[in-house]
Structure formats: C-alpha cells, structure tokens
Short mmCIF file of C-alpha atoms in Angstrom, two decimals:
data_model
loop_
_atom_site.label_atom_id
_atom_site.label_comp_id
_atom_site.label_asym_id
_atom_site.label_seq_id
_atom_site.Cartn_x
_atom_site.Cartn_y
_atom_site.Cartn_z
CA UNK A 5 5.07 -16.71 -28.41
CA UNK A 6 8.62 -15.58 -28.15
CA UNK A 7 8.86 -15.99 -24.57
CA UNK A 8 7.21 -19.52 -24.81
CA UNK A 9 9.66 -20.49 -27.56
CA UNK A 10 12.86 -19.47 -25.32
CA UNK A 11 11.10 -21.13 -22.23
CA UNK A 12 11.06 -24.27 -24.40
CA UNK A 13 14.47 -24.51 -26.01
CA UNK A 14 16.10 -23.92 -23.02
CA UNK A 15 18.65 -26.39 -21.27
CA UNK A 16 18.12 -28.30 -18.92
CA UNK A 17 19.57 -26.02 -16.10
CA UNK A 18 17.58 -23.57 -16.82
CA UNK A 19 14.80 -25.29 -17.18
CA UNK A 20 15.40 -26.58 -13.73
CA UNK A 21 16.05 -23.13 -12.43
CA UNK A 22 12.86 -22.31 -13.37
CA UNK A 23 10.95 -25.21 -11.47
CA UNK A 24 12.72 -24.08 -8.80
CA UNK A 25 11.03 -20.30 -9.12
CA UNK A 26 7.68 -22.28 -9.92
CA UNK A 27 8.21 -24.47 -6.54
CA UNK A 28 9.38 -21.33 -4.62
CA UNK A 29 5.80 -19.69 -6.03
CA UNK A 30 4.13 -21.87 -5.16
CA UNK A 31 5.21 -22.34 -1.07
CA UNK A 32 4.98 -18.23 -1.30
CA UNK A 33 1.28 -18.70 -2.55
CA UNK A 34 0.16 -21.50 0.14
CA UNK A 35 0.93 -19.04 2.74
CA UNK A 36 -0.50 -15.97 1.42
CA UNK A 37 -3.35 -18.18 1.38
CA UNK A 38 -3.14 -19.64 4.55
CA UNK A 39 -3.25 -16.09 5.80
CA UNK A 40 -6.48 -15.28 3.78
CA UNK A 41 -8.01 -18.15 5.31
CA UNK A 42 -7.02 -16.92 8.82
CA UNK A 43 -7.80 -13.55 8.24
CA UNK A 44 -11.83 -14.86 7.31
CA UNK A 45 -11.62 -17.01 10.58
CA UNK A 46 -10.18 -14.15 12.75
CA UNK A 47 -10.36 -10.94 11.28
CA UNK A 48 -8.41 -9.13 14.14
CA UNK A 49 -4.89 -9.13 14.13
CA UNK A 50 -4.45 -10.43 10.21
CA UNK A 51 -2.63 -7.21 8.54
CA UNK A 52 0.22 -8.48 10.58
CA UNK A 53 0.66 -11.96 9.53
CA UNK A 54 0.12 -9.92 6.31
CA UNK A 55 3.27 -8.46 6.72
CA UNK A 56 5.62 -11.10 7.84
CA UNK A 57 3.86 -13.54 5.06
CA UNK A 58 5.29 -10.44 2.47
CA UNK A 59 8.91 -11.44 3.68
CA UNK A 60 8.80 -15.20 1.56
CA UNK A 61 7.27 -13.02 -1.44
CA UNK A 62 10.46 -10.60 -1.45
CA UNK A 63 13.16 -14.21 -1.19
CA UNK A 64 10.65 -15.53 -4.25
CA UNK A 65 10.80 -11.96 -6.22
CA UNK A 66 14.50 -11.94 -5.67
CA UNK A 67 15.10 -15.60 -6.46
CA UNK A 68 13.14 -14.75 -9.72
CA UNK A 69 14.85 -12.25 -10.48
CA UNK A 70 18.16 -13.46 -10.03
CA UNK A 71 17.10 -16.55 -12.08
CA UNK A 72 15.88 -14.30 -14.82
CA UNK A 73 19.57 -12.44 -15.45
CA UNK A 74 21.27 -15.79 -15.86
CA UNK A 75 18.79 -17.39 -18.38
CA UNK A 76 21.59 -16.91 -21.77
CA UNK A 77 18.32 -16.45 -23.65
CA UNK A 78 18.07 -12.90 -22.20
CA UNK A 79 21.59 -11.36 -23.29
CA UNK A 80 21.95 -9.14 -25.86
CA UNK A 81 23.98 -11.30 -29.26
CA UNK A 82 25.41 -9.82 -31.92
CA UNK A 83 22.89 -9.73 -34.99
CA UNK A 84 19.79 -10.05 -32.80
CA UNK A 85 19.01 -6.68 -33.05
CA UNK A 86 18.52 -7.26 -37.03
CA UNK A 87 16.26 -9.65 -36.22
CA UNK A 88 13.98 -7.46 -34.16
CA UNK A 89 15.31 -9.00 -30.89
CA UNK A 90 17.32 -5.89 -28.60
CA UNK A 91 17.39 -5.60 -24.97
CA UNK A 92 13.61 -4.27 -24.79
CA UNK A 93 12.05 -7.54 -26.44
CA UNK A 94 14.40 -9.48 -24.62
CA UNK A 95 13.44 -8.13 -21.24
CA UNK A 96 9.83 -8.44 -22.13
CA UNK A 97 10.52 -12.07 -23.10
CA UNK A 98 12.04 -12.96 -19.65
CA UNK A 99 9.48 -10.96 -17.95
CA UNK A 100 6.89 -13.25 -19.30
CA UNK A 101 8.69 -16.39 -19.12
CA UNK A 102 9.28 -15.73 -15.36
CA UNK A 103 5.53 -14.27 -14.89
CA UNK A 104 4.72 -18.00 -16.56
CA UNK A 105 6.96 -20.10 -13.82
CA UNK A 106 5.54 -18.22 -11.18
CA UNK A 107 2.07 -18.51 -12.09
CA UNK A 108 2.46 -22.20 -12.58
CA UNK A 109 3.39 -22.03 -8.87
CA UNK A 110 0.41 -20.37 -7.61
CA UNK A 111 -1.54 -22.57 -9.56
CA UNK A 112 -0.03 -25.27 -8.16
CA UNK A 113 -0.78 -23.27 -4.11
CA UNK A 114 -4.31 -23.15 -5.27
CA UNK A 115 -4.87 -26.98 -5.88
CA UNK A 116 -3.08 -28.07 -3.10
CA UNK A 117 -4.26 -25.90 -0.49
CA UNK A 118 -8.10 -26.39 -1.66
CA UNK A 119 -7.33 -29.65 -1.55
CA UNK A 120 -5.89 -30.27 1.70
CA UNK A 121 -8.77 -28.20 2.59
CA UNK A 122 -11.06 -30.76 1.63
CA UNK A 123 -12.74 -28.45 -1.17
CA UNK A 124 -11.41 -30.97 -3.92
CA UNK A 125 -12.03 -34.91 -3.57
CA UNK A 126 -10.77 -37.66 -5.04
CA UNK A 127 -7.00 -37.87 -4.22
CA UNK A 128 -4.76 -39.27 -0.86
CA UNK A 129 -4.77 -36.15 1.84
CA UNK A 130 -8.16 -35.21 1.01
CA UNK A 131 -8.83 -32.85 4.02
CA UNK A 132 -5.92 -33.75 6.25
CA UNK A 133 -5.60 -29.81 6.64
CA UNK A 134 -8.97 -28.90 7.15
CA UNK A 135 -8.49 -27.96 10.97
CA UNK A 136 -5.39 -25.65 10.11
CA UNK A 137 -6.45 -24.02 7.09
CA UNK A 138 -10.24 -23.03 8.25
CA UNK A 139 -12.04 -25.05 6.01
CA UNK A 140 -15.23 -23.93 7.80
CA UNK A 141 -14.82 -20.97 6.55
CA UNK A 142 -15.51 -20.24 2.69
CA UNK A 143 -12.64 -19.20 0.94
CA UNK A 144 -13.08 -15.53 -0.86
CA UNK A 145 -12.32 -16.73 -4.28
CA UNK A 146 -11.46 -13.41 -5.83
CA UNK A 147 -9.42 -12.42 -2.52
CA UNK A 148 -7.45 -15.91 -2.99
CA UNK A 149 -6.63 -14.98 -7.00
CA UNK A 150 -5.63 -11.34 -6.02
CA UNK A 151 -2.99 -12.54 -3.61
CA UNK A 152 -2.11 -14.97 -5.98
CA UNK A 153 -1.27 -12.98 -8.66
CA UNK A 154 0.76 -10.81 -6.12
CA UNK A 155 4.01 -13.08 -7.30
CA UNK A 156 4.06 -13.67 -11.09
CA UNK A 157 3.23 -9.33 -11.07
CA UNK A 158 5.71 -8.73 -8.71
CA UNK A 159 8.28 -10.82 -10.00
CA UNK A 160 7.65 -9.96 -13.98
CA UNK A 161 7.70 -6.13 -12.58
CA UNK A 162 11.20 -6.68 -11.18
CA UNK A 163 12.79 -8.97 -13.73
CA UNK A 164 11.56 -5.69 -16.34
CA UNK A 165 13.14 -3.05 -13.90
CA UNK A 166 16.67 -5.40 -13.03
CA UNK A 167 17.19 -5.82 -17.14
CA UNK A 168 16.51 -2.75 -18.34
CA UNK A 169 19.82 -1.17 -19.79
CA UNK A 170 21.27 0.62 -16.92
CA UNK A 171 24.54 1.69 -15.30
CA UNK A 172 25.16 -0.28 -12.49
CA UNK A 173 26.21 1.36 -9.28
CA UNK A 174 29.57 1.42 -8.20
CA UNK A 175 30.44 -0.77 -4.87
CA UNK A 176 31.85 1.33 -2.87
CA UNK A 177 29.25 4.36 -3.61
CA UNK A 178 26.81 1.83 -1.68
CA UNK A 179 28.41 0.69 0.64
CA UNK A 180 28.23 3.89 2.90
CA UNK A 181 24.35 3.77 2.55
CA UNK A 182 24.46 0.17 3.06
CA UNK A 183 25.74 0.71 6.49
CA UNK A 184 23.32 3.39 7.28
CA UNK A 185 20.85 1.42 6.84
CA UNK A 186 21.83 -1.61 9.01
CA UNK A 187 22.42 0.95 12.22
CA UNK A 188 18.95 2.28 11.20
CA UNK A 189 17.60 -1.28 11.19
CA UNK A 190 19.45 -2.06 14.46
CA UNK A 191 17.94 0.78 16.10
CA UNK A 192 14.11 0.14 15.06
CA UNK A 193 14.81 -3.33 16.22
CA UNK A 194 15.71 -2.25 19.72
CA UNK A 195 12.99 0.82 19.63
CA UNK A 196 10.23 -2.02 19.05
CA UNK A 197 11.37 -4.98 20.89
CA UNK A 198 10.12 -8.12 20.56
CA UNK A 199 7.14 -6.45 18.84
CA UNK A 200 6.28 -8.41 15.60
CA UNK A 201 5.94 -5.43 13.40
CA UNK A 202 8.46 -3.64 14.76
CA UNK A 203 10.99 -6.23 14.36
CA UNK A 204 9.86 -7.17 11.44
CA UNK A 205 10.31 -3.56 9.81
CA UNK A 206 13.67 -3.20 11.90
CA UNK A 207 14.95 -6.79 9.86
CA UNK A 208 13.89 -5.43 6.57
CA UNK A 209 15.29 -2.11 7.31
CA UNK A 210 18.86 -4.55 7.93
CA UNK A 211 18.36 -6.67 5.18
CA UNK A 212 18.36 -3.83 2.30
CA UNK A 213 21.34 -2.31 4.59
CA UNK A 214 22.90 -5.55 4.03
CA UNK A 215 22.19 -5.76 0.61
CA UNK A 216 23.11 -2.58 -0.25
CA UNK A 217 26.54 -3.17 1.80
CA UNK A 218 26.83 -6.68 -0.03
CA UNK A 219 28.87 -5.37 -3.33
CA UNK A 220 31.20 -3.10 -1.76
CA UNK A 221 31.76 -6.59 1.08
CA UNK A 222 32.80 -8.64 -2.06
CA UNK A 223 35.24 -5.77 -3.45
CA UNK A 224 36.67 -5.92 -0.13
CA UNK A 225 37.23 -9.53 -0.21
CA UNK A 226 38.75 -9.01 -3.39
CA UNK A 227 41.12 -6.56 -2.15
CA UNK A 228 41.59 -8.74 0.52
CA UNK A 229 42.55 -11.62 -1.09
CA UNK A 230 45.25 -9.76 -3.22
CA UNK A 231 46.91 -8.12 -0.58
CA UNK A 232 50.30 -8.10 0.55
CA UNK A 233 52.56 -9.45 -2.44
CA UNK A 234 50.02 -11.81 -3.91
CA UNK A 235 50.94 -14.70 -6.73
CA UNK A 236 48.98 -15.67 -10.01
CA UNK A 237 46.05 -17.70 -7.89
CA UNK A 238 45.26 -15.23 -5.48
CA UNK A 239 45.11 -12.49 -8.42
CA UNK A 240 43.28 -14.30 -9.89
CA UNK A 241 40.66 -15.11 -7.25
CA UNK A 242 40.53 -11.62 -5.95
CA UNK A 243 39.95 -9.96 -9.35
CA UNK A 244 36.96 -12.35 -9.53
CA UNK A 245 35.74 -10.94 -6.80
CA UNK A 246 36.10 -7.35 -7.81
CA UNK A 247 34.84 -7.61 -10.95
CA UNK A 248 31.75 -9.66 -9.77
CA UNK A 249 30.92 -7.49 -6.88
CA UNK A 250 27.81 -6.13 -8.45
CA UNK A 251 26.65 -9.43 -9.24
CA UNK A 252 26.88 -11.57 -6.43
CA UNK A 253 26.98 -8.57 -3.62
CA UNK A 254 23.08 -8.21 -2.98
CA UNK A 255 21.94 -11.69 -2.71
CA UNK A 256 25.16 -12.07 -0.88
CA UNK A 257 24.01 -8.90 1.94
CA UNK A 258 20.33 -11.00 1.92
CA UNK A 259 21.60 -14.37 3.02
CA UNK A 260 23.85 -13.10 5.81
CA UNK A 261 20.63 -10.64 6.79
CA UNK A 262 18.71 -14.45 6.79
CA UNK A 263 21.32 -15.81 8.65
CA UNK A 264 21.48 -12.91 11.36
CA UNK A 265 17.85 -13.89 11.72
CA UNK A 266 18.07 -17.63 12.29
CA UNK A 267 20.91 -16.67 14.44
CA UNK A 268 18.84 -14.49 16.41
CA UNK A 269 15.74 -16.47 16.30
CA UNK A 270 18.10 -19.38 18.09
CA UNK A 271 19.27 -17.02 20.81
CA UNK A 272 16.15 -15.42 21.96
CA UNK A 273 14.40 -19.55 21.87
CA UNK A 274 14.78 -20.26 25.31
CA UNK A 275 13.74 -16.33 26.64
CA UNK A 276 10.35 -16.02 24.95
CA UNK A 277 11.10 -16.49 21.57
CA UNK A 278 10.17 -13.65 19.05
CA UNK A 279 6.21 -12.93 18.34
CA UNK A 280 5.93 -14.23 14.18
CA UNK A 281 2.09 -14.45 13.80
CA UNK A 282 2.11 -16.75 11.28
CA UNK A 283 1.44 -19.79 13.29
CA UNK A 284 2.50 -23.14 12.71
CA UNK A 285 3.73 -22.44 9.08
CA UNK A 286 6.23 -19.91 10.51
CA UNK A 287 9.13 -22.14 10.30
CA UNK A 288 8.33 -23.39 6.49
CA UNK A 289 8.02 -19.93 6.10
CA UNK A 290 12.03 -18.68 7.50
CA UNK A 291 13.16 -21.76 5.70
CA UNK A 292 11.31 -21.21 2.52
CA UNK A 293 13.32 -17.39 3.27
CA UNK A 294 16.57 -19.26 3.46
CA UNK A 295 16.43 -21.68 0.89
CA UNK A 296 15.25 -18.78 -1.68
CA UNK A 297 18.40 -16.53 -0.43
CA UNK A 298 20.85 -19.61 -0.81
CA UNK A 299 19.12 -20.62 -4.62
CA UNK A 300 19.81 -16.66 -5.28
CA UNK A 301 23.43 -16.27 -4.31
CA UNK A 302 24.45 -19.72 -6.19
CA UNK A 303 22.20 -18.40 -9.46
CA UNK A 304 24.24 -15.43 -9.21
CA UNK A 305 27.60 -17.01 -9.11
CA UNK A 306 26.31 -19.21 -12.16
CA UNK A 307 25.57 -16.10 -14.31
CA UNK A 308 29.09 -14.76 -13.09
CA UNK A 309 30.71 -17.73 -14.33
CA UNK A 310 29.04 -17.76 -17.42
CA UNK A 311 29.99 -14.42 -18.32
CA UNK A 312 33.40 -15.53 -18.09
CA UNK A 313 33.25 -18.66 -19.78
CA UNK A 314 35.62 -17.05 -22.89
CA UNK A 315 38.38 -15.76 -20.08
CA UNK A 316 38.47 -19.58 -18.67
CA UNK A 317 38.37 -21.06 -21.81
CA UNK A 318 41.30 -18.66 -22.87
CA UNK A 319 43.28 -19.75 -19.86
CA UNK A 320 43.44 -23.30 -20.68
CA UNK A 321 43.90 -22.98 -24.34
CA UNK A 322 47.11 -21.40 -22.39
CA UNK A 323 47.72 -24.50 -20.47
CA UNK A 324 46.52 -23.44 -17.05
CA UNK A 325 45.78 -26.45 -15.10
CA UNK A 326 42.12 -27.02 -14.46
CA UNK A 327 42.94 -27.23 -10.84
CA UNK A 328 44.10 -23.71 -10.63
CA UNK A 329 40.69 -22.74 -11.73
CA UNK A 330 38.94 -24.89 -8.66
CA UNK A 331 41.53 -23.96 -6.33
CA UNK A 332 41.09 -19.99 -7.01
CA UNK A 333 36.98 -20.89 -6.93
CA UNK A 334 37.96 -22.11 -3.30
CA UNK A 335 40.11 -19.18 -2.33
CA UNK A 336 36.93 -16.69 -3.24
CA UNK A 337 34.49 -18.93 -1.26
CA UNK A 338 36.46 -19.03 1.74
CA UNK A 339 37.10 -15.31 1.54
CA UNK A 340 33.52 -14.54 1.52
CA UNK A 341 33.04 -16.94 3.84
CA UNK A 342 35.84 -15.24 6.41
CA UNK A 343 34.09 -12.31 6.22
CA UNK A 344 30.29 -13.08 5.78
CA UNK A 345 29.85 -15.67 8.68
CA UNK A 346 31.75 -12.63 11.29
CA UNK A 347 29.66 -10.57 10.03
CA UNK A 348 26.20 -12.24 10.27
CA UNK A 349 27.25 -13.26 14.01
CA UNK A 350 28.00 -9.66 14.87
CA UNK A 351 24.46 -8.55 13.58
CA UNK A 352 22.46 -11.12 15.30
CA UNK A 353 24.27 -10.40 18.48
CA UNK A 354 23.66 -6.52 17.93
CA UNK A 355 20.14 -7.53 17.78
CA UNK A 356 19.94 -10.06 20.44
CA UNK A 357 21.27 -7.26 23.23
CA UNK A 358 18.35 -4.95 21.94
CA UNK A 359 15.40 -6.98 22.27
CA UNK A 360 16.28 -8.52 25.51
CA UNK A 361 17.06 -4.92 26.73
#
C-alpha cells in the first residue's frame, strides 16, 4: 500500500518516467513472445533468438533501474526513519512500484500480441499479425506468463540490489577493469566472427567493459575540462562531472557500447550484414536497445541535477546569472560528447576489422 501511495502522489515527471518503463516493458515482452511463438513453430535454432531477445530485457532492467534512483520518493529524509520509513522500506517501496510499471507493460505485450494474433476479436488489427507471429500454432500459456514475468522480477531484483546502502566504487578503481573487458570483448568478437552467438557474447562482453569504463570516462572529462588555468565556468562544469561520475558513467559506457553497434551494424550492411535471428523485429528490437540506453543516460543526469538542486539554488541566491548555469550544462555535454562519439567510432571500427577478417 505504501508503494501504491508513492506511485500515486507522484509528479507528473515521474509519473511519466514510469510510462516510459511500462512502454519499454511492454516492447521487451512482445518480443520475448514473439520468440516463444517461433520457438513452437520451429523448435531448432530458438535458444539463440533467446539470447539476442535477452539484450532489450538488460536496456529495460537498466532503464528501470535508473528510473527507480531518481524517483525523490525513494531518498532517505530526515524524520522518516521515525516514521518507520529508512532505506530498507524505501527500497522495497520502489522495488514494487517499478515491479508494478513493468508488469503493466507485459500486460499490455500480452493483449496486443494475442490480439494481433487474432486470439482476441472485436477491435481494428484483429489478426493483421497472424502470419508473423504463428498464430497456427497454440500459444503455451504458462510458457508466455513465465517469460513475462522475466521483466517486472528482473527489474524489482535490480532496483533492490542498486538501492541498497552501499559504498559506491571509486572511478578510477574501474576503469582498469573496464578496459579489460572491452579488449576481452574485442577479441571474442573476432574469435567468433559473424557468428550470432559469438558476437553477441563478444558485444556484451564490450558493453559491461564500457560500462564499467563509463565513470572513470566522465572523471576524465572532468579533469579535462578544468585543465590548463581554467575560470569559474569551466570549474564549475568539470567538478560536475567529477562529482557525478558514478552516476551518469554506466549508462553513459552502455549508449556508446549501443552506438559502436549501430555503427558496426552500418558498416558490415553492404558485406553480408551480421546473422541477428530475430527476424523481422530485429530492428524494433536495436532501436528499442537505443532508445532504452538514451531514456537511461538523460534519467541519470535528471537525478544528478536534482541532487544538486540546493548548490544551484545557492548560486543564484548569490546572483549567478542563470545563463552561467546553461552555459556550464553545455560545456559538460560537449565534453562528453568530444570524448564519447571518438570513442564509440574507434570500437566499432575495432570490431568491423575482426569480423571481416
């Protein structure tokens, strides 16, 4: 009742945030069912698309996750704990609330897909899909509910584990294993080939590198931006940066691992391609990827700026111009931008010279 209570009372950003996880849920959920639907038609070859369909529930978990830590209801207040309220009941309160969203989104998967199936009459589409989504095939009902519930557990799981009270890592302690991982990804990727599975688990393999690497690439920037004799704005931007390295670093690492991807995806288009089994639905699939990473890193910077709200607030009770503020927001974007975009360009070209080897 808690949970439901927050859920409610929320603003309307949030509340729209979490839409947005329900939406994402549900596009994750039409494919893990579109894959159950294959894998009844033709059995042979379906732990594969399997796998790759497990790539939009890892954006989706992350996207929850991320939307999760900047809900305010979540934070610790003073006098809450009086009340009953510390960090354990609110962790188990946003665990639920996202577990809610993202079972209103596989709810949602369920009624659409049965009924562009043709299963359920009555409304405009009725089965348009029948042809793609086997509809001469009975569904496995049970089969359908377990991979449904893979998201809202999944997601609740992670929100629990990412707000328990822990020590957060320092950036630059990651950063070394970050990188390890990337030349480890890099090499399965040009072990396998063009081989879905073994590209696959040579991109994941990158994308935690990447992630891992992402916090200690945003202290960077930071120190970047600050160096040699800097003024007031570009302290100010590149302390930012530093002190919300932790924050926005691993959904940072994921997007430029998505965009090595696309970038490598576009390369390799007109000398085979790469082998995705997932069919027709494999480009909603990379898009629902990249829209999930993008929602992620802009959530993040949202619960960064939030957490600052008293230190901007402070500096225009001093009279700092409001434009200072945008202009330093600027400077930090096109940091991360100078060093992200390189670096995302550099990985997909890595890649693209090992699977054409």
């Amino acid at each position: 009742m808690l949970a439901l209570r927050l859920a409610r009372g929320s603003r309307p950003a949030v509340q729209l945030r979490r839409l947005f996880v329900a939406a994402a849920s549900a596009g994750t959920g039409f494919l893990l069912l579109y894959v159950l639907a294959g894998a009844v038609d033709r059995p042979a070859g379906s732990f594969p698309r399997l796998l790759w369909a497990l790539v939009p529930l890892a954006a989706t978990v992350h996207f929850a996750v991320a939307v999760a830590r900047a809900d305010p209801a979540t934070r610790p207040r003073e006098g809450l704990d009086a009340a009953g309220l510390g960090p354990v009941r609110l962790t188990l309160a946003a665990a639920i609330s996202t577990a809610v969203a993202c079972t209103l989104g596989s709810a949602l998967a369920l009624a659409v897909f049965l009924h562009l199936r043709g299963d359920l009459a009555g409304l405009p589409f009725d089965g348009s899909g029948a042809r793609l989504l086997h509809a001469e095939q009975p569904l496995p009902l049970a089969a359908a509910l377990t991979l449904l519930a893979l998201v809202p557990v999944t997601a609740s799981a992670a929100t629990v584990l990412a707000l328990r009270p822990h020590r957060p890592l320092a950036p630059q302690t990651a950063l070394p294993w970050g990188i390890a991982l990337t030349a480890c990804g890099l090499a399965v990727e040009a072990y396998a080939g063009r081989d879905g599975g073994g590209f696959l688990a040579g991109w994941v393999l990158t994308a935690v590198g990447l992630a891992l690497a992402g916090p200690g690439l945003a202290y960077a920037c930071g120190s970047l931006v600050q160096a040699v004799r800097p003024g007031a704005l570009r302290l100010l931007a590149g302390r930012y940066l530093q002190e919300q390295a932790s924050r926005i670093g691993p959904p940072l690492g994921v997007l430029c691992s998505v965009a090595a991807g696309a970038l490598t995806a576009l390369a390799l288009r007109d000398r085979g391609g790469l082998h995705v089994p997932l069919g027709p639905l494999a480009w909603p699939a990379a898009a629902l990827v990249a829209l999930c990473a993008a929602a992620t890193l802009l959530t993040s910077a949202v619960e960064g700026r939030g957490s600052r709200a008293a230190e901007r607030e402070a500096m225009l009770d001093l009279a700092a111009p409001a434009r200072v503020l945008r202009t330093a927001a600027g400077l930090r974007a096109t940091a991360l931008a100078a060093v992200c975009v390189p670096l995302s360009w550099g990985v997909a070209q890595l890649t693209s010279l090992a699977l054409t080897r």
